[in-house]
mmCIF file with all atom_site columns, C-alpha atoms in Angstrom:
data_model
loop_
_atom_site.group_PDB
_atom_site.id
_atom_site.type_symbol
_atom_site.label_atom_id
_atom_site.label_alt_id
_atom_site.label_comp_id
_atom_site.label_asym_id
_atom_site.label_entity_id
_atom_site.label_seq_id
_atom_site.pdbx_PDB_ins_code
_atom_site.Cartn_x
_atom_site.Cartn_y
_atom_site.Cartn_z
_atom_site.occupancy
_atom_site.B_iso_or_equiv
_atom_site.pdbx_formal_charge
_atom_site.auth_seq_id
_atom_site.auth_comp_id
_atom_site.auth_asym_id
_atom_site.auth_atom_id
_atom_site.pdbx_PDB_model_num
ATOM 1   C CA . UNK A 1 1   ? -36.879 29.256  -3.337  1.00 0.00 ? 13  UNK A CA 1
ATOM 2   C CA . UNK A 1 2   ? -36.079 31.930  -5.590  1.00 0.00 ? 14  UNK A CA 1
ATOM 3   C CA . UNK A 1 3   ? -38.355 35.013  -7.096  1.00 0.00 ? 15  UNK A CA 1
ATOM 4   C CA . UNK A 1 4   ? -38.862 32.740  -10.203 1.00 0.00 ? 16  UNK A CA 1
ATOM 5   C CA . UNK A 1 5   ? -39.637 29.486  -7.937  1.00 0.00 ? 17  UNK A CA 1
ATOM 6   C CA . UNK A 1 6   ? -37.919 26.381  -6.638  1.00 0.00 ? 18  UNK A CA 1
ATOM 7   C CA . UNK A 1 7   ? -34.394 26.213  -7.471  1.00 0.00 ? 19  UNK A CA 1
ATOM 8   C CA . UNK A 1 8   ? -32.655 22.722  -6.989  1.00 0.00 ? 20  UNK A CA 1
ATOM 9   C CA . UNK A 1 9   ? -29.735 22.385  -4.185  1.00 0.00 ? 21  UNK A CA 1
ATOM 10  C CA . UNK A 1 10  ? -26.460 21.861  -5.695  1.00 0.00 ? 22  UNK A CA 1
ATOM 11  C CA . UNK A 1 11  ? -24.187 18.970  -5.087  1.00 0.00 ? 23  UNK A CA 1
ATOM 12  C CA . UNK A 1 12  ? -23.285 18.660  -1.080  1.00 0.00 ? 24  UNK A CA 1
ATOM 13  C CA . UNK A 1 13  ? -26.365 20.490  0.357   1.00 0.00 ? 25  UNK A CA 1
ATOM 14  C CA . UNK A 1 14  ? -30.149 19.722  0.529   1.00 0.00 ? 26  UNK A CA 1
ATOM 15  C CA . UNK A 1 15  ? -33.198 21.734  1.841   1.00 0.00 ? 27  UNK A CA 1
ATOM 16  C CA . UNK A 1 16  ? -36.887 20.504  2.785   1.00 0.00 ? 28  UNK A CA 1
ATOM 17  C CA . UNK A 1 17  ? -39.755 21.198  1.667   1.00 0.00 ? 29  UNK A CA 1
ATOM 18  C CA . UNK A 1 18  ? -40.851 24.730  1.202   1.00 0.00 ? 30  UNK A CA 1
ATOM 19  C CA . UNK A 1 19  ? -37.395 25.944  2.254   1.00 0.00 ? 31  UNK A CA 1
ATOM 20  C CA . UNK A 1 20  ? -36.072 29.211  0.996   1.00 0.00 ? 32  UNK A CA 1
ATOM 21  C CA . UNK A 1 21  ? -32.343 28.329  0.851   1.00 0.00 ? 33  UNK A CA 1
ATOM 22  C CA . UNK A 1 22  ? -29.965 24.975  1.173   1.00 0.00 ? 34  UNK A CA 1
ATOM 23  C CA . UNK A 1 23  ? -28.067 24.183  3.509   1.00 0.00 ? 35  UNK A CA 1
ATOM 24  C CA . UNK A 1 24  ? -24.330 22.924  3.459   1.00 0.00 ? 36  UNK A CA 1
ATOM 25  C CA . UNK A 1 25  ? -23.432 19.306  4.554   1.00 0.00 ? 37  UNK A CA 1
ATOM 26  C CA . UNK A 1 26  ? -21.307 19.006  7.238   1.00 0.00 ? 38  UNK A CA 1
ATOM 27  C CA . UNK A 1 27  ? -17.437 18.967  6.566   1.00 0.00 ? 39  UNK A CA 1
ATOM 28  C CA . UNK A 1 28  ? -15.822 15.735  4.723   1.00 0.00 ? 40  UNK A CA 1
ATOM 29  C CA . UNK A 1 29  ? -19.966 14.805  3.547   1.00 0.00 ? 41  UNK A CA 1
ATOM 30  C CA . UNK A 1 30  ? -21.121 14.562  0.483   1.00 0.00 ? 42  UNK A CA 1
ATOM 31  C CA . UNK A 1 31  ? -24.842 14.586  -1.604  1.00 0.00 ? 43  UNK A CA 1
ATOM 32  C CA . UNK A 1 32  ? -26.243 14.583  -5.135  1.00 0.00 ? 44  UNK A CA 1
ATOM 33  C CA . UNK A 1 33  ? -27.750 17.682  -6.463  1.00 0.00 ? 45  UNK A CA 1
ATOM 34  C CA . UNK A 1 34  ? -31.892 17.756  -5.631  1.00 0.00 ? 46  UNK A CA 1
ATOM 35  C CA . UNK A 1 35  ? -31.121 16.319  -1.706  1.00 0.00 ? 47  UNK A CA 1
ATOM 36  C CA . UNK A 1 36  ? -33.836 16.505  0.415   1.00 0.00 ? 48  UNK A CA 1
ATOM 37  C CA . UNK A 1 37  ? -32.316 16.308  3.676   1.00 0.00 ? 49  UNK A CA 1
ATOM 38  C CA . UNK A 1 38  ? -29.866 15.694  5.958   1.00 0.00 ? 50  UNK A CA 1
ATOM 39  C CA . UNK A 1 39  ? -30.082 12.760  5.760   1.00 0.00 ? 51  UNK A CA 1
ATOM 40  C CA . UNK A 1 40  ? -29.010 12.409  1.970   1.00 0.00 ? 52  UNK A CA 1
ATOM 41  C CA . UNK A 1 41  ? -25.465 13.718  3.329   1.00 0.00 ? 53  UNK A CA 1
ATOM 42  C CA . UNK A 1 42  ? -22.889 10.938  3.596   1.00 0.00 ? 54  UNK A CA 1
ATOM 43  C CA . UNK A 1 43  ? -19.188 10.462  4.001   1.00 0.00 ? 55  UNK A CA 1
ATOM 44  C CA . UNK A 1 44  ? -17.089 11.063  1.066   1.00 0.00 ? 56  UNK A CA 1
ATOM 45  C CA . UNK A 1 45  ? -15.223 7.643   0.007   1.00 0.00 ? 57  UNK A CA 1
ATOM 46  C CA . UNK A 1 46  ? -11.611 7.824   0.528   1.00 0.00 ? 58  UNK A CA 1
ATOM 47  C CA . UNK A 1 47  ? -9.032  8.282   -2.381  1.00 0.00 ? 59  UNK A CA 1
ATOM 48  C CA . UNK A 1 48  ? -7.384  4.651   -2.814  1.00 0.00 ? 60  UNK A CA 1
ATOM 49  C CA . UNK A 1 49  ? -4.317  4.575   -0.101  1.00 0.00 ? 61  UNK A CA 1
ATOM 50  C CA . UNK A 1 50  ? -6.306  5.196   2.531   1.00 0.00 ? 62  UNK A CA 1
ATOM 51  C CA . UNK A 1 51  ? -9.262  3.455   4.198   1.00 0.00 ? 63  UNK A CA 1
ATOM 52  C CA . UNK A 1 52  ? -12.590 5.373   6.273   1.00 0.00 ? 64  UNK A CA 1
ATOM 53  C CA . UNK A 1 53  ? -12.406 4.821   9.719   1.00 0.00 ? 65  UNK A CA 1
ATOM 54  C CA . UNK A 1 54  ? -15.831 5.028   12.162  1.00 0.00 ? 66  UNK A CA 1
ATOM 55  C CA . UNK A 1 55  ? -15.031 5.312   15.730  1.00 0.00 ? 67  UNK A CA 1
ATOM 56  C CA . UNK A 1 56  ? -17.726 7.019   17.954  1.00 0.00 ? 68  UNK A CA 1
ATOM 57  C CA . UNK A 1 57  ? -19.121 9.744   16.187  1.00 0.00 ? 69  UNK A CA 1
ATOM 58  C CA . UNK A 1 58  ? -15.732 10.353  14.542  1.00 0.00 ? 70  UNK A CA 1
ATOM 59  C CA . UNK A 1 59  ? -15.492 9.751   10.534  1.00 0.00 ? 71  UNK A CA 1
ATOM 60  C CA . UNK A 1 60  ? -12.423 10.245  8.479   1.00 0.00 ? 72  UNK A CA 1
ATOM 61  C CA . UNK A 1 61  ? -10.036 8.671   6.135   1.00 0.00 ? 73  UNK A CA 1
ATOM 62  C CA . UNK A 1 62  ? -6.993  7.226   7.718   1.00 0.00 ? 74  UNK A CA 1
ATOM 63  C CA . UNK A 1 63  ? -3.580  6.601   5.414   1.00 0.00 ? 75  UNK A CA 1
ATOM 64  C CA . UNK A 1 64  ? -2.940  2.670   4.878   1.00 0.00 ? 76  UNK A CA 1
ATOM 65  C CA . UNK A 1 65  ? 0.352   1.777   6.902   1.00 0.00 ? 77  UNK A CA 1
ATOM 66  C CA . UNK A 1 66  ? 3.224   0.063   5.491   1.00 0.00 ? 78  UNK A CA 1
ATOM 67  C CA . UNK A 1 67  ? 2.916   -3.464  3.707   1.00 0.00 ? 79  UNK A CA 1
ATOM 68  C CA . UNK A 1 68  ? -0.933  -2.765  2.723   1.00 0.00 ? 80  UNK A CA 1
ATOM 69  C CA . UNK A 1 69  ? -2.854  -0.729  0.209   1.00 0.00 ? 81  UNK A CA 1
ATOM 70  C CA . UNK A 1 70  ? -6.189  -0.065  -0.737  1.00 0.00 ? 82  UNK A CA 1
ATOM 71  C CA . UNK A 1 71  ? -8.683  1.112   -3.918  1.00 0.00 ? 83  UNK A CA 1
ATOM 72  C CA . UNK A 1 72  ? -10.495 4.052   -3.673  1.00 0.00 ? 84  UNK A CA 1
ATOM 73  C CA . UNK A 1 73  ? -13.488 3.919   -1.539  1.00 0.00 ? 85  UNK A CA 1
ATOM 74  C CA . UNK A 1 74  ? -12.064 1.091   0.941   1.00 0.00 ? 86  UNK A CA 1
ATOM 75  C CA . UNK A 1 75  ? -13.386 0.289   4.490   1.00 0.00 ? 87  UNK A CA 1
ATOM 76  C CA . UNK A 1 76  ? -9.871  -1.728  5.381   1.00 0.00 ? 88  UNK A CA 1
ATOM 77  C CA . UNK A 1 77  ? -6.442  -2.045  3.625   1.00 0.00 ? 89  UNK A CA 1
ATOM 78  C CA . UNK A 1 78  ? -5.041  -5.546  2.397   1.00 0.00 ? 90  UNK A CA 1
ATOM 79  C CA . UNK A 1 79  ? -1.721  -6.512  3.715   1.00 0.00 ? 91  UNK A CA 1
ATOM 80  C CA . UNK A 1 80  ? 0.780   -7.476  1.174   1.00 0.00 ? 92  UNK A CA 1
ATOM 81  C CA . UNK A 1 81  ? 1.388   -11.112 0.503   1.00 0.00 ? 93  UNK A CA 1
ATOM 82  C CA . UNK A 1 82  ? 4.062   -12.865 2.869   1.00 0.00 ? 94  UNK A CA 1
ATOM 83  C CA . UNK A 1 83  ? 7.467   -11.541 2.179   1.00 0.00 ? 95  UNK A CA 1
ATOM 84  C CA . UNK A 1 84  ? 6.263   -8.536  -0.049  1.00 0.00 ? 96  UNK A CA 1
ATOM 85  C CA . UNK A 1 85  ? 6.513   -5.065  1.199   1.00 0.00 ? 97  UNK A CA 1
ATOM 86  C CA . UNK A 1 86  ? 4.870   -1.739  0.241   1.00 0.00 ? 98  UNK A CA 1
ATOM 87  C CA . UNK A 1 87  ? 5.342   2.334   1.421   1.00 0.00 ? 99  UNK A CA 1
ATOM 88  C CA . UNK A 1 88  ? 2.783   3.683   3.723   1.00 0.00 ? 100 UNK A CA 1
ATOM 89  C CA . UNK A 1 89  ? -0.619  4.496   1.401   1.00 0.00 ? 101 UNK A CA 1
ATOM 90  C CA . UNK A 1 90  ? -0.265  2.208   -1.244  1.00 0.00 ? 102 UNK A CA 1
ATOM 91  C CA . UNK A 1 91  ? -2.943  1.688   -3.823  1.00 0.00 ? 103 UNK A CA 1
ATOM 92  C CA . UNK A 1 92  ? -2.932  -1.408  -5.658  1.00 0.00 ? 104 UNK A CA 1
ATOM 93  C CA . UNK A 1 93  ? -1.703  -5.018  -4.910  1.00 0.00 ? 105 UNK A CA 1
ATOM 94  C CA . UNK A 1 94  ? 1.016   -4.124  -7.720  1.00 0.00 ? 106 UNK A CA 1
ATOM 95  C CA . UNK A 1 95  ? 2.646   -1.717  -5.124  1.00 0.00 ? 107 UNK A CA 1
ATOM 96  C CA . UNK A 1 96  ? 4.146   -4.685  -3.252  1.00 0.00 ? 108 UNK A CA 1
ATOM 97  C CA . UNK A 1 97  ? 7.223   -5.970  -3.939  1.00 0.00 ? 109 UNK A CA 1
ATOM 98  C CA . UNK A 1 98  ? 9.709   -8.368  -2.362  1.00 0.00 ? 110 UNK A CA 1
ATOM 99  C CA . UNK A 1 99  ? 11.662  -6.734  0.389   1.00 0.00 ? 111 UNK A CA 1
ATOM 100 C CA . UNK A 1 100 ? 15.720  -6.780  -0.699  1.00 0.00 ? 112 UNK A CA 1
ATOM 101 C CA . UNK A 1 101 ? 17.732  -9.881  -0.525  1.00 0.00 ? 113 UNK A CA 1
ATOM 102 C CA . UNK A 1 102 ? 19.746  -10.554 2.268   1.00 0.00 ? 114 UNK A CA 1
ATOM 103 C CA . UNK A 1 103 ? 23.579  -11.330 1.736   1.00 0.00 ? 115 UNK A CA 1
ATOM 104 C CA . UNK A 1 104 ? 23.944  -15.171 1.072   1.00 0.00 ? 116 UNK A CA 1
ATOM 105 C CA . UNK A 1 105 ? 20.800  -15.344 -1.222  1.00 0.00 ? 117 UNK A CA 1
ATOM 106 C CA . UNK A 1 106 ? 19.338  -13.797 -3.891  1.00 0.00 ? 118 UNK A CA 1
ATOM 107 C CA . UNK A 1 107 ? 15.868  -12.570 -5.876  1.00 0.00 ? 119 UNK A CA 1
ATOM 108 C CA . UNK A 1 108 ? 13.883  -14.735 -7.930  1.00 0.00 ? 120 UNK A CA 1
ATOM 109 C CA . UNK A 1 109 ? 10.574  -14.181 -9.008  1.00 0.00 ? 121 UNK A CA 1
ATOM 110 C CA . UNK A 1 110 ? 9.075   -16.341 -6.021  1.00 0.00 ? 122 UNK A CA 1
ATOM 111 C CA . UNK A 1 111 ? 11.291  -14.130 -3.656  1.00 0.00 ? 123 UNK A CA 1
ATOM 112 C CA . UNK A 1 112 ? 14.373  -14.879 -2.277  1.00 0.00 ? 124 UNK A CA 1
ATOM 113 C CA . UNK A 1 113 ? 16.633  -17.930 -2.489  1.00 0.00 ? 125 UNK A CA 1
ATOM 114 C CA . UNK A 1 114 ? 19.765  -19.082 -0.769  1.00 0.00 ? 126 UNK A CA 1
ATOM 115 C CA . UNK A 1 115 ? 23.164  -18.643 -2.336  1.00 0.00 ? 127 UNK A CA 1
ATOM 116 C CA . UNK A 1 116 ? 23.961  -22.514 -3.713  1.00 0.00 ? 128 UNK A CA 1
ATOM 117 C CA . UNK A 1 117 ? 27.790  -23.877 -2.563  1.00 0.00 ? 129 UNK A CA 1
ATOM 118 C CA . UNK A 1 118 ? 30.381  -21.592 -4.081  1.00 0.00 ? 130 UNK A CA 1
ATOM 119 C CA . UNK A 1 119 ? 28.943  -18.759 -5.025  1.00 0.00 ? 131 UNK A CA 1
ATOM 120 C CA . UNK A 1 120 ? 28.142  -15.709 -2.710  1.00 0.00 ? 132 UNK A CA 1
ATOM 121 C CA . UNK A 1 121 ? 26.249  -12.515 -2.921  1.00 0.00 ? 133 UNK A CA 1
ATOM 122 C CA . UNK A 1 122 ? 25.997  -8.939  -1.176  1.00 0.00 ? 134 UNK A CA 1
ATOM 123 C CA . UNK A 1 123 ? 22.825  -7.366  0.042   1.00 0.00 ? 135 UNK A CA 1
ATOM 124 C CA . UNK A 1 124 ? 19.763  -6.968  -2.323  1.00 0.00 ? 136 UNK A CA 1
ATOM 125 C CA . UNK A 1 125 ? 21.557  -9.205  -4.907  1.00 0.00 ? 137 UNK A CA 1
ATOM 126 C CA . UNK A 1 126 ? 19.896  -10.394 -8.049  1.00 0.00 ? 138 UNK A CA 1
ATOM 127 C CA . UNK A 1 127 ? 22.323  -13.759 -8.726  1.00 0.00 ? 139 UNK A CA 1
ATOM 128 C CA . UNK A 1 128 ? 24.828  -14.932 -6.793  1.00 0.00 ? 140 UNK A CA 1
ATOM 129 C CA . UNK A 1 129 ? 28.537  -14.837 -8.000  1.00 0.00 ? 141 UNK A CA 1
ATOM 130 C CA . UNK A 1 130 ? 30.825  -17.500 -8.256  1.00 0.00 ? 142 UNK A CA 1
ATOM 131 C CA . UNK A 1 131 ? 33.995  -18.198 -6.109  1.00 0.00 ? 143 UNK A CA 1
ATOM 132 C CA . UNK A 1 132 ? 36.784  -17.554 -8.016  1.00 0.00 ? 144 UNK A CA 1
ATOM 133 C CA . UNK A 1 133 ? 38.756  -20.196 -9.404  1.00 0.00 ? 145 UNK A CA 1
ATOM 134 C CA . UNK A 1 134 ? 40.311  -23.180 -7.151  1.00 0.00 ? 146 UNK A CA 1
ATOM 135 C CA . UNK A 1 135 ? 37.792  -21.717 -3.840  1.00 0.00 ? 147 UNK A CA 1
ATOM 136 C CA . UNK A 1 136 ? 34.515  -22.996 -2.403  1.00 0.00 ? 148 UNK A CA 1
ATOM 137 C CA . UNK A 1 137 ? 32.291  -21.445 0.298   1.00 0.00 ? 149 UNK A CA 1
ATOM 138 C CA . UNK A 1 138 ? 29.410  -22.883 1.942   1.00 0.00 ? 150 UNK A CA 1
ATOM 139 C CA . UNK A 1 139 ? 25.822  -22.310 0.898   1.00 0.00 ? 151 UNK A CA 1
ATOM 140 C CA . UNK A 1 140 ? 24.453  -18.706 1.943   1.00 0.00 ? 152 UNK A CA 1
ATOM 141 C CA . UNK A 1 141 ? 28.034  -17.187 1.790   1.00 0.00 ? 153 UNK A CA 1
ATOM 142 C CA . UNK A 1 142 ? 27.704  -13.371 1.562   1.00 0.00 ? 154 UNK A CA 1
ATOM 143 C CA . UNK A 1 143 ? 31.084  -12.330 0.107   1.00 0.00 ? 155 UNK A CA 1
ATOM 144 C CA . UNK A 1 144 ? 34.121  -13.588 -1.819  1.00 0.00 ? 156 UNK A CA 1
ATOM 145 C CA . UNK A 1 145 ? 35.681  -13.792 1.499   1.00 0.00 ? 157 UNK A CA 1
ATOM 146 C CA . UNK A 1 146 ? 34.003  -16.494 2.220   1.00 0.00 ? 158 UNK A CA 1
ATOM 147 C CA . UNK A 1 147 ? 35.789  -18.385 -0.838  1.00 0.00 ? 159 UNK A CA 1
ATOM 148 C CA . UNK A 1 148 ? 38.403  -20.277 0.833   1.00 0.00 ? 160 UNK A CA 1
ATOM 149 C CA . UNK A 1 149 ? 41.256  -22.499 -0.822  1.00 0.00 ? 161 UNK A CA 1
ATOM 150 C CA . UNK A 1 150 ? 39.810  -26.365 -1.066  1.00 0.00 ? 162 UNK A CA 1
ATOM 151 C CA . UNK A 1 151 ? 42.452  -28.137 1.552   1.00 0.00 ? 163 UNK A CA 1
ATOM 152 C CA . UNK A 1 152 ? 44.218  -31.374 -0.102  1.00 0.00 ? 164 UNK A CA 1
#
């Protein structure tokens, strides 16, 4: 209350009835302007990347690990589809990607596929190469080493 009359709390703190000033909500809560009360203060959602966490009394927003992300307010992070991988706070399903191609096979756009008979590839390839002429290799071969001379 002020000399004019009742003044409205701002956002994040509330007062009761008849009460002269407002008071603050605790750290990491939130409320809308005109709260009445404690209990009108509530956990701020988390910023997408991380998820809230409730364990005890203790509240907070916890960072999604690798290979997951999450949307702003989240209670849990997703986990990337099988094969995909994404950094440590990721935000959107778009944030995965398909870990790098092993030597011996290489990315499509269902993931990775195994290097057909003579051709080879190196790590994190995108096609595999072919042997070079009068060589074959086996399927999966992961460098032109592996192109040998075809025996008689």
């Amino acid at each position: 209350m002020t000399e004019s009359g009742c003044q409205q709390c701002g956002e994040n703190s509330y007062s009761g009835a008849g009460a002269s000033s407002c008071v603050t909500c605790p750290e990491g809560m939130v409320s809308s302007a005109g709260s009445s009360s404690a209990d009108d203060c509530a956990f701020a959602p988390c910023l997408a990347g991380y998820y809230m966490t409730e364990s005890g009394c203790e509240h907070g927003c916890q960072q999604c690990g690798e290979n997951s992300y999450s949307g702003a307010g989240a209670s849990s992070c997703v986990s990337c589809a099988v094969d995909m991988i994404s950094a440590p706070g990721s935000t959107s399903e778009s944030d995965c990607i398909y870990a790098p191609c092993y030597a011996g096979s290489y990315m499509t756009e269902s993931g990775c596929r195994l290097c057909g008979a003579n051709t080879y590839s190196e790590n994190g390839a995108a096609s595999c190469r072919p042997c070079p002429a009068l060589t074959i290799s086996n399927p999966g071969s992961s460098s032109s080493s592996d192109c040998v001379f075809a025996s008689c």
